[in-house]
CSV table of C-alpha atoms and ligand atoms in Angstrom, one decimal:
chain,number,residue,atom,x,y,z
A,1,UNK,CA,0.0,0.0,0.0
A,2,UNK,CA,1.2,3.5,-0.7
A,3,UNK,CA,2.0,4.9,2.8
A,4,UNK,CA,0.6,8.3,2.0
A,5,UNK,CA,-2.6,9.8,0.8
A,6,UNK,CA,-4.4,6.5,0.7
A,7,UNK,CA,-3.4,5.6,4.2
A,8,UNK,CA,-4.6,8.9,5.6
A,9,UNK,CA,-7.8,8.5,3.8
A,10,UNK,CA,-8.3,5.0,5.3
A,11,UNK,CA,-7.5,6.2,8.8
A,12,UNK,CA,-10.0,8.9,8.5
A,13,UNK,CA,-12.7,6.5,7.1
A,14,UNK,CA,-12.4,4.2,10.2
A,15,UNK,CA,-11.7,7.1,12.5
A,16,UNK,CA,-8.6,5.5,13.9
A,17,UNK,CA,-5.1,6.8,14.2
A,18,UNK,CA,-2.8,4.1,12.9
A,19,UNK,CA,0.8,3.4,12.5
A,20,UNK,CA,1.0,0.4,10.3
A,21,UNK,CA,3.4,-2.3,9.3
A,22,UNK,CA,3.0,-5.4,7.1
A,23,UNK,CA,2.0,-8.5,9.1
A,24,UNK,CA,1.5,-12.3,8.9
A,25,UNK,CA,2.2,-14.9,6.3
A,26,UNK,CA,-1.1,-15.1,4.4
A,27,UNK,CA,-0.9,-15.8,0.7
A,28,UNK,CA,-4.0,-13.8,-0.4
A,29,UNK,CA,-4.8,-10.5,1.3
A,30,UNK,CA,-2.4,-7.7,2.2
A,31,UNK,CA,-2.3,-7.7,6.0
A,32,UNK,CA,-1.1,-4.8,8.2
A,33,UNK,CA,-0.7,-4.5,11.9
A,34,UNK,CA,-2.0,-1.1,13.2
A,35,UNK,CA,0.0,-0.3,16.4
A,36,UNK,CA,-2.6,2.1,17.7
A,37,UNK,CA,-4.5,2.1,20.9
A,38,UNK,CA,-6.5,-0.2,20.7
A,39,UNK,CA,-4.5,-2.3,18.1
A,40,UNK,CA,-6.1,-3.3,14.8
A,41,UNK,CA,-5.5,-5.5,11.8
A,42,UNK,CA,-6.0,-3.7,8.5
A,43,UNK,CA,-6.4,-5.7,5.4
A,44,UNK,CA,-6.5,-4.8,1.8
A,45,UNK,CA,-9.0,-7.4,0.4
A,46,UNK,CA,-7.7,-9.2,-2.7
A,47,UNK,CA,-10.5,-8.2,-5.0
A,48,UNK,CA,-9.2,-10.1,-8.0
A,49,UNK,CA,-10.0,-13.2,-6.0
A,50,UNK,CA,-12.9,-11.9,-3.9
A,51,UNK,CA,-14.7,-10.0,-6.6
A,52,UNK,CA,-17.7,-9.0,-4.5
A,53,UNK,CA,-16.2,-7.5,-1.3
A,54,UNK,CA,-19.6,-6.3,-0.1
A,55,UNK,CA,-21.1,-9.8,-0.1
A,56,UNK,CA,-17.8,-11.2,1.3
A,57,UNK,CA,-18.0,-8.8,4.2
A,58,UNK,CA,-21.7,-9.5,4.7
A,59,UNK,CA,-20.8,-13.2,5.1
A,60,UNK,CA,-18.1,-12.4,7.7
A,61,UNK,CA,-20.3,-10.0,9.5
A,62,UNK,CA,-23.2,-12.5,9.7
A,63,UNK,CA,-20.9,-15.4,10.8
A,64,UNK,CA,-19.0,-13.3,13.4
A,65,UNK,CA,-22.3,-11.8,14.8
A,66,UNK,CA,-23.7,-15.3,15.1
A,67,UNK,CA,-20.5,-16.6,16.8
A,68,UNK,CA,-20.4,-13.7,19.2
A,69,UNK,CA,-23.8,-14.6,20.4
A,70,UNK,CA,-23.0,-18.2,21.0
A,71,UNK,CA,-19.7,-17.4,22.7
A,72,UNK,CA,-21.4,-14.8,25.0
A,73,UNK,CA,-24.1,-17.3,25.9
A,74,UNK,CA,-21.4,-19.9,26.8
A,75,UNK,CA,-19.7,-17.4,29.0
A,76,UNK,CA,-16.7,-16.9,26.7
A,77,UNK,CA,-15.0,-13.7,25.6
A,78,UNK,CA,-16.3,-12.8,22.1
A,79,UNK,CA,-13.6,-10.1,21.6
A,80,UNK,CA,-10.9,-12.9,21.7
A,81,UNK,CA,-12.7,-16.0,20.5
A,82,UNK,CA,-13.9,-14.6,17.2
A,83,UNK,CA,-13.0,-11.8,14.8
A,84,UNK,CA,-14.6,-8.4,15.4
A,85,UNK,CA,-15.3,-6.3,12.3
A,86,UNK,CA,-14.7,-2.6,12.8
A,87,UNK,CA,-17.0,-0.5,10.6
A,88,UNK,CA,-16.2,2.8,8.9
A,89,UNK,CA,-17.6,6.0,10.5
A,90,UNK,CA,-20.5,5.8,8.1
A,91,UNK,CA,-21.3,2.2,9.1
A,92,UNK,CA,-19.9,0.3,6.2
A,93,UNK,CA,-18.2,-3.1,6.5
A,94,UNK,CA,-15.2,-2.0,4.4
A,95,UNK,CA,-13.9,1.1,2.8
A,96,UNK,CA,-13.3,1.6,-0.9
A,97,UNK,CA,-10.4,4.0,-1.2
A,98,UNK,CA,-9.8,6.4,-4.0
A,99,UNK,CA,-7.0,4.1,-5.3
A,100,UNK,CA,-9.8,1.5,-5.9
A,101,UNK,CA,-8.5,-0.8,-3.0
A,102,UNK,CA,-11.0,-2.2,-0.6
A,103,UNK,CA,-9.9,-2.1,3.0
A,104,UNK,CA,-11.3,-3.7,6.2
A,105,UNK,CA,-10.4,-3.5,9.8
A,106,UNK,CA,-10.6,-6.1,12.6
A,107,UNK,CA,-9.8,-5.8,16.3
A,108,UNK,CA,-6.2,-7.1,16.8
A,109,UNK,CA,-6.4,-10.1,19.1
A,110,UNK,CA,-3.6,-9.6,21.6
A,111,UNK,CA,-1.4,-12.0,23.4
A,112,UNK,CA,-1.8,-14.7,20.7
A,113,UNK,CA,0.6,-16.4,18.3
A,114,UNK,CA,0.0,-17.8,14.8
A,115,UNK,CA,2.3,-20.6,13.6
A,116,UNK,CA,3.4,-22.1,10.3
A,117,UNK,CA,4.4,-25.5,11.9
A,118,UNK,CA,3.1,-26.9,15.2
A,119,UNK,CA,5.7,-27.1,17.9
A,120,UNK,CA,4.4,-30.4,19.3
A,121,UNK,CA,1.5,-32.8,18.8
A,122,UNK,CA,-0.5,-31.4,21.8
A,123,UNK,CA,-0.5,-28.0,20.2
A,124,UNK,CA,-1.7,-29.5,16.9
A,125,UNK,CA,-4.4,-31.3,18.8
A,126,UNK,CA,-5.5,-28.0,20.3
A,127,UNK,CA,-5.8,-26.5,16.8
A,128,UNK,CA,-7.9,-29.5,15.8
A,129,UNK,CA,-10.2,-28.8,18.7
A,130,UNK,CA,-10.5,-25.1,17.7
A,131,UNK,CA,-11.5,-26.1,14.1
A,132,UNK,CA,-13.8,-28.9,15.3
A,133,UNK,CA,-15.4,-26.5,17.8
A,134,UNK,CA,-15.8,-23.9,15.0
A,135,UNK,CA,-17.6,-26.5,12.9
A,136,UNK,CA,-19.9,-27.3,15.9
A,137,UNK,CA,-20.7,-23.7,16.5
A,138,UNK,CA,-21.8,-23.2,13.0
A,139,UNK,CA,-23.8,-26.5,12.7
A,140,UNK,CA,-27.1,-24.7,12.9
A,141,UNK,CA,-26.1,-21.7,10.8
A,142,UNK,CA,-28.3,-21.4,7.7
A,143,UNK,CA,-26.0,-22.3,4.8
A,144,UNK,CA,-28.4,-20.9,2.2
A,145,UNK,CA,-27.8,-17.4,3.5
A,146,UNK,CA,-24.1,-17.5,2.7
A,147,UNK,CA,-22.8,-16.1,-0.5
A,148,UNK,CA,-20.3,-18.4,-2.2
A,149,UNK,CA,-17.1,-16.2,-2.1
A,150,UNK,CA,-15.2,-18.5,-4.4
A,151,UNK,CA,-17.4,-20.9,-6.4
A,152,UNK,CA,-16.1,-24.5,-6.6
A,153,UNK,CA,-13.4,-23.7,-4.1
A,154,UNK,CA,-12.9,-27.3,-3.1
A,155,UNK,CA,-14.3,-28.9,-6.3
A,156,UNK,CA,-11.2,-31.1,-6.8
A,157,UNK,CA,-12.5,-32.3,-10.2
A,158,UNK,CA,-12.7,-28.6,-11.4
A,159,UNK,CA,-9.2,-28.0,-10.0
A,160,UNK,CA,-7.9,-30.9,-12.0
A,161,UNK,CA,-9.5,-29.5,-15.1
A,162,UNK,CA,-8.0,-26.1,-14.4
A,163,UNK,CA,-4.6,-27.7,-14.2
A,164,UNK,CA,-5.1,-29.5,-17.5
A,165,UNK,CA,-6.2,-26.3,-19.2
A,166,UNK,CA,-3.2,-24.5,-17.8
A,167,UNK,CA,-0.9,-27.2,-19.3
A,168,UNK,CA,-2.6,-26.8,-22.7
A,169,UNK,CA,-2.6,-23.0,-22.7
A,170,UNK,CA,1.0,-22.8,-21.4
A,171,UNK,CA,0.6,-19.1,-20.8
A,172,UNK,CA,3.9,-18.6,-19.0
A,173,UNK,CA,5.8,-21.1,-21.3
A,174,UNK,CA,6.7,-23.3,-18.3
A,175,UNK,CA,4.9,-26.5,-19.4
A,176,UNK,CA,8.1,-28.5,-20.3
A,177,UNK,CA,9.6,-27.7,-17.0
A,178,UNK,CA,6.8,-29.2,-15.0
A,179,UNK,CA,6.0,-32.4,-17.0
A,180,UNK,CA,7.4,-34.7,-14.2
A,181,UNK,CA,5.4,-32.9,-11.5
A,182,UNK,CA,2.3,-33.0,-13.6
A,183,UNK,CA,2.7,-36.7,-14.2
A,184,UNK,CA,3.4,-37.3,-10.5
A,185,UNK,CA,0.1,-35.8,-9.6
A,186,UNK,CA,-1.9,-37.7,-12.3
A,187,UNK,CA,-1.4,-40.9,-10.2
A,188,UNK,CA,-3.7,-39.5,-7.5
A,189,UNK,CA,-6.4,-38.0,-9.7
A,190,UNK,CA,-9.2,-40.6,-9.6
A,191,UNK,CA,-8.9,-41.2,-5.8
A,192,UNK,CA,-8.9,-37.5,-5.2
A,193,UNK,CA,-12.1,-37.0,-7.1
A,194,UNK,CA,-14.1,-39.3,-4.7
A,195,UNK,CA,-14.9,-36.7,-2.1
A,196,UNK,CA,-16.2,-34.2,-4.6
A,197,UNK,CA,-18.4,-36.9,-6.2
A,198,UNK,CA,-19.7,-38.0,-2.8
A,199,UNK,CA,-20.6,-34.4,-1.9
A,200,UNK,CA,-22.4,-33.9,-5.2
A,201,UNK,CA,-24.3,-37.2,-4.9
A,202,UNK,CA,-25.3,-36.5,-1.2
A,203,UNK,CA,-23.4,-39.5,0.1
A,204,UNK,CA,-21.8,-37.1,2.5
A,205,UNK,CA,-23.6,-34.0,4.0
A,206,UNK,CA,-23.0,-30.4,3.0
A,207,UNK,CA,-22.2,-28.3,6.1
A,208,UNK,CA,-21.0,-24.8,6.8
A,209,UNK,CA,-17.3,-25.1,6.8
A,210,UNK,CA,-14.2,-22.9,7.1
A,211,UNK,CA,-12.5,-24.2,4.0
A,212,UNK,CA,-9.0,-22.8,4.7
A,213,UNK,CA,-7.9,-24.5,7.9
A,214,UNK,CA,-4.2,-24.1,7.8
A,215,UNK,CA,-2.5,-23.7,11.1
A,216,UNK,CA,-1.8,-20.0,10.8
A,217,UNK,CA,-5.5,-19.4,10.5
A,218,UNK,CA,-6.0,-20.2,14.2
A,219,UNK,CA,-4.6,-17.9,16.9
A,220,UNK,CA,-3.2,-19.6,20.0
A,221,UNK,CA,-3.5,-18.0,23.4
A,222,UNK,CA,0.0,-17.2,24.6
A,223,UNK,CA,-0.9,-17.9,28.2
A,224,UNK,CA,-2.8,-21.1,28.0
A,225,UNK,CA,-1.2,-22.4,24.7
A,226,UNK,CA,-4.7,-23.4,23.5
A,227,UNK,CA,-6.3,-22.7,20.1
A,228,UNK,CA,-8.3,-19.6,20.9
A,229,UNK,CA,-9.7,-18.0,17.7
A,230,UNK,CA,-10.3,-19.3,14.2
A,231,UNK,CA,-9.6,-16.4,11.8
A,232,UNK,CA,-9.4,-15.8,8.0
A,233,UNK,CA,-13.2,-16.3,7.4
A,234,UNK,CA,-13.2,-15.3,3.7
A,235,UNK,CA,-14.0,-18.8,2.6
A,236,UNK,CA,-16.6,-19.8,5.2
A,237,UNK,CA,-19.1,-21.4,2.8
A,238,UNK,CA,-21.1,-24.6,2.4
A,239,UNK,CA,-18.7,-27.5,2.1
A,240,UNK,CA,-17.6,-30.7,3.7
A,241,UNK,CA,-16.0,-31.2,7.1
A,242,UNK,CA,-13.5,-33.3,5.2
A,243,UNK,CA,-12.1,-30.2,3.6
A,244,UNK,CA,-11.4,-28.7,7.0
A,245,UNK,CA,-9.9,-31.8,8.5
A,246,UNK,CA,-7.8,-32.7,5.3
A,247,UNK,CA,-6.5,-29.2,4.8
A,248,UNK,CA,-5.3,-28.9,8.4
A,249,UNK,CA,-3.4,-32.1,8.0
A,250,UNK,CA,-1.9,-31.1,4.7
A,251,UNK,CA,-0.3,-28.1,6.4
A,252,UNK,CA,0.3,-29.1,10.0
A,253,UNK,CA,1.1,-32.8,9.8
A,254,UNK,CA,4.0,-32.2,7.4
A,255,UNK,CA,7.4,-32.2,8.9
A,256,UNK,CA,8.3,-29.1,6.9
A,257,UNK,CA,6.7,-25.9,5.8
A,258,UNK,CA,4.7,-25.7,2.6
A,259,UNK,CA,7.5,-24.2,0.6
A,260,UNK,CA,10.4,-26.3,1.9
A,261,UNK,CA,12.6,-27.0,-1.2
A,262,UNK,CA,14.6,-29.9,0.4
A,263,UNK,CA,12.2,-32.8,-0.1
A,264,UNK,CA,14.2,-35.0,2.2
A,265,UNK,CA,12.7,-32.9,5.0
A,266,UNK,CA,9.1,-33.3,3.8
A,267,UNK,CA,7.2,-36.2,5.4
A,268,UNK,CA,3.8,-36.9,6.7
A,269,UNK,CA,4.0,-37.3,10.5
A,270,UNK,CA,1.7,-40.0,11.9
A,271,UNK,CA,2.0,-38.7,15.5
A,272,UNK,CA,0.7,-35.3,14.3
A,273,UNK,CA,-2.0,-37.1,12.2
A,274,UNK,CA,-3.1,-38.9,15.4
A,275,UNK,CA,-3.2,-35.8,17.5
A,276,UNK,CA,-5.3,-33.9,15.0
A,277,UNK,CA,-7.6,-36.8,14.5
A,278,UNK,CA,-8.1,-37.2,18.2
A,279,UNK,CA,-8.8,-33.5,18.8
A,280,UNK,CA,-11.1,-33.1,15.8
A,281,UNK,CA,-13.2,-36.2,16.5
A,282,UNK,CA,-13.5,-35.4,20.2
A,283,UNK,CA,-15.2,-32.1,19.3
A,284,UNK,CA,-17.5,-33.6,16.6
A,285,UNK,CA,-18.8,-36.5,18.7
A,286,UNK,CA,-21.6,-38.4,16.9
A,287,UNK,CA,-22.2,-35.6,14.4
A,288,UNK,CA,-19.9,-37.1,11.9
A,289,UNK,CA,-21.4,-39.7,9.6
A,290,UNK,CA,-20.0,-43.2,8.9
A,291,UNK,CA,-19.1,-42.3,5.4
A,292,UNK,CA,-17.3,-39.2,6.5
A,293,UNK,CA,-15.2,-41.2,9.0
A,294,UNK,CA,-14.4,-43.7,6.2
A,295,UNK,CA,-13.1,-40.8,4.1
A,296,UNK,CA,-11.0,-39.1,6.7
A,297,UNK,CA,-7.6,-40.5,5.5
A,298,UNK,CA,-8.5,-39.9,1.9
A,299,UNK,CA,-9.3,-36.2,2.7
A,300,UNK,CA,-5.7,-35.6,3.8
A,301,UNK,CA,-4.5,-36.9,0.5
A,302,UNK,CA,-7.2,-35.1,-1.5
A,303,UNK,CA,-6.6,-31.7,0.1
A,304,UNK,CA,-2.9,-32.0,-0.4
A,305,UNK,CA,-3.3,-33.0,-4.0
A,306,UNK,CA,-5.8,-30.2,-4.6
A,307,UNK,CA,-3.6,-27.5,-3.0
A,308,UNK,CA,-0.5,-28.9,-4.8
A,309,UNK,CA,-2.2,-28.8,-8.2
A,310,UNK,CA,-3.4,-25.3,-7.5
A,311,UNK,CA,0.2,-24.2,-6.9
A,312,UNK,CA,1.2,-25.9,-10.1
A,313,UNK,CA,-1.6,-24.3,-12.0
A,314,UNK,CA,-0.6,-20.9,-10.7
A,315,UNK,CA,3.0,-21.5,-11.7
A,316,UNK,CA,1.8,-22.4,-15.2
A,317,UNK,CA,-0.4,-19.3,-15.4
A,318,UNK,CA,2.5,-17.0,-14.4
A,319,UNK,CA,1.8,-16.7,-10.6
A,320,UNK,CA,-1.3,-14.6,-10.6
A,321,UNK,CA,-3.1,-16.1,-7.6
A,322,UNK,CA,-0.8,-17.0,-4.6
A,323,UNK,CA,1.6,-14.4,-3.3
A,324,UNK,CA,5.2,-15.4,-4.1
A,325,UNK,CA,8.5,-14.1,-2.7
A,326,UNK,CA,10.8,-15.6,-5.3
A,327,UNK,CA,10.2,-16.6,-9.0
A,328,UNK,CA,9.7,-20.4,-8.7
A,329,UNK,CA,8.1,-20.5,-5.3
A,330,UNK,CA,4.8,-22.0,-6.6
A,331,UNK,CA,6.7,-24.8,-8.3
A,332,UNK,CA,8.6,-25.5,-5.1
A,333,UNK,CA,5.3,-25.6,-3.2
A,334,UNK,CA,3.8,-27.9,-5.9
A,335,UNK,CA,6.8,-30.3,-5.6
A,336,UNK,CA,6.6,-30.2,-1.8
A,337,UNK,CA,2.9,-31.1,-1.8
A,338,UNK,CA,3.5,-33.9,-4.3
A,339,UNK,CA,6.1,-35.4,-2.0
A,340,UNK,CA,3.6,-35.2,0.8
A,341,UNK,CA,0.9,-37.0,-1.3
A,342,UNK,CA,3.4,-39.8,-1.9
A,343,UNK,CA,4.2,-40.2,1.7
A,344,UNK,CA,0.5,-40.0,2.8
A,345,UNK,CA,-0.2,-42.8,0.3
A,346,UNK,CA,2.6,-44.9,1.8
A,347,UNK,CA,1.1,-44.5,5.2
A,348,UNK,CA,-2.5,-44.9,4.3
A,349,UNK,CA,-3.1,-48.2,6.1
A,350,UNK,CA,-1.6,-46.9,9.3
A,351,UNK,CA,-3.8,-43.8,9.0
A,352,UNK,CA,-6.9,-46.0,8.7
A,353,UNK,CA,-6.0,-47.8,11.9
A,354,UNK,CA,-5.5,-44.5,13.7
A,355,UNK,CA,-8.9,-43.2,12.6
A,356,UNK,CA,-10.5,-46.4,13.8
A,357,UNK,CA,-9.0,-45.9,17.2
A,358,UNK,CA,-10.8,-42.5,17.7
A,359,UNK,CA,-14.0,-42.9,15.6
A,360,UNK,CA,-17.1,-44.2,17.5
B,401,ADP,P1,-4.8,-14.2,4.3
B,401,ADP,O1,-6.2,-14.4,3.8
B,401,ADP,O2,-4.0,-13.5,3.4
B,401,ADP,O3,-4.2,-15.5,4.8
B,401,ADP,P2,-5.4,-13.7,7.2
B,401,ADP,O4,-6.7,-13.1,7.5
B,401,ADP,O5,-5.2,-15.1,7.5
B,401,ADP,O6,-5.0,-13.3,5.7
B,401,ADP,O7,-4.3,-12.8,8.0
B,401,ADP,C1,-2.9,-13.0,7.9
B,401,ADP,C2,-2.3,-13.2,9.2
B,401,ADP,O8,-2.5,-12.1,10.0
B,401,ADP,C3,-2.9,-14.4,10.0
B,401,ADP,O9,-2.3,-15.6,9.7
B,401,ADP,C4,-2.6,-13.9,11.5
B,401,ADP,O10,-1.2,-14.2,11.8
B,401,ADP,C5,-2.7,-12.4,11.4
B,401,ADP,N1,-4.0,-12.0,11.8
B,401,ADP,C6,-5.2,-11.8,11.1
B,401,ADP,N2,-6.2,-11.3,11.8
B,401,ADP,C7,-5.8,-11.1,13.0
B,401,ADP,C8,-6.4,-10.6,14.2
B,401,ADP,N3,-7.6,-10.2,14.3
B,401,ADP,N4,-5.6,-10.6,15.4
B,401,ADP,C9,-4.3,-11.0,15.3
B,401,ADP,N5,-3.7,-11.5,14.2
B,401,ADP,C10,-4.4,-11.6,13.1
B,402,GN1,C1,-4.4,-19.6,0.8
B,402,GN1,O1,-5.4,-17.1,2.6
B,402,GN1,P1,-4.4,-18.2,3.1
B,402,GN1,O2,-3.0,-17.8,2.9
B,402,GN1,O3,-4.7,-18.5,4.5
B,402,GN1,C2,-5.6,-20.1,0.1
B,402,GN1,C3,-5.8,-21.6,0.6
B,402,GN1,C4,-4.6,-22.4,0.4
B,402,GN1,C5,-3.4,-21.8,1.1
B,402,GN1,C6,-2.2,-22.5,0.8
B,402,GN1,C7,-8.6,-18.0,-0.4
B,402,GN1,O4,-4.7,-19.5,2.2
B,402,GN1,O5,-6.9,-22.1,-0.2
B,402,GN1,O6,-4.8,-23.7,0.9
B,402,GN1,O7,-3.2,-20.4,0.7
B,402,GN1,N1,-6.7,-19.3,0.3
B,402,GN1,C8,-7.5,-18.9,-0.7
B,402,GN1,O8,-1.2,-22.1,1.8
B,402,GN1,O9,-7.3,-19.3,-1.9
B,403,MG,MG1,-4.8,-16.8,6.3
C-alpha cells in the first residue's frame, strides 16, 4: 500500500489513528498491523480473488455476529474468541479507497501467536479442537444465507480441469519444465475426485465449513497455549468437514513448511496425524457420519493433492493467484505437496488404523 494519501484516507474512514506495518504470512490478502490504541488488523482485500467485497464482508459480519452470540451465551470472551469487524464511520463493513483498493479492519487479538508449523503434537491437537469447535458452533447456521465467495473452491474435479487447461494453454511457457510434477500428480487423480463426487451425490452431507484451515488461520492464546480463535473467514461457505480436516493435516502434519525445497525434509508425520484426528473427532462426537469417517484418511490426500495442483496451475499461469516471494516458489510448493501426497499414500493403512482408534 502507498503509505501516503491512501493511508490517511483509510485512517479517516475508520476514525482511527494508525501506525501500520506489514503483518503475517497469508498468501491472499495484504495484512497490516496497526499499532494504535487499541490495536487493529488492517487488510486490503484481494479483490481479484474476492470479486464482491460487499457480499464477502456481509458473510463475515453474519458469521461473526452469530458466533459472538454463541460465545457470549457460553460465558466466553467474544472479543478474543472470534473476529470483530470494525465498521467505517459511516457504518460500512469495508472502505473503498480512491485508489480502488477495498480495506477492512478487525480488532487485533492480543497475546496470541500464529504458527506455520506446530511445535508439538499437543498444540496441533489443540488447533484441531479449535477447528472442530468452530464446525460445531456453525452447525445450525443457515448455509443458504451464505454467498459463495469462491465458487467451486474445493471442487477437486474442477481443480484438475484447471490444471489440464493451464498445461494446454501454457501461458507462461513453463509446461516443459513441469512435466514430471504433472505426471506425479496424475497418479492420484481418480482417488482425489471421490470426495467431490460424494458431496455432489449427497453421500456425505453439505455443512457450513471454514475451507481454509491451515495452522496460521487459528490464533493460540500465549498464556494457555490453547487454540483460541479461528480467523481468515473469507471462505466460510457450504462445504464438507473433510475439507477442514484434510487441509489442516496437509499443512500441519507435514514435517516441513509448505515451501520447503529440500524434499528430504518433507514427510507426513503420523503422530501429528493422530493428535489432530483425536482432537477433531473429540469435538464432533456423533455428528460425523459413517461415510465421512471412512473418508478421513482420503481427505488428507485429497486436500494435499488439490492444493498442490493449485500451486502448479498458478505456476503455469504465471503466478497470478498466490503471493510469491521468489520466482519459482509456486513450483517449489507444488513439488513439496507432491512429496507429501506420496508419503501419505505410503502411510494410508496406518492412517486408517489411527482413525478407527478414535471414531465411535
Ligand atoms: P490471508 O487471507 O492473506 O491468509 P489472514 O486473514 O489469514 O490473511 O491474516 C494473515 C495473518 O494475520 C494471520 O495468519 C494472522 O497471523 C494475522 N491476523 C489476522 N487477523 C488477526 C487478528 N484479528 N488478530 C491478530 N492477528 C491476526
Ligand atoms: C491460501 O489465505 P491463506 O494464505 O490462509 C488459500 C488456501 C490455500 C493456502 C495454501 C482463499 O490461504 O486455499 O490452501 O493459501 N486461500 C485462498 O497455503 O485461496
Ligand atoms: Mg490466512
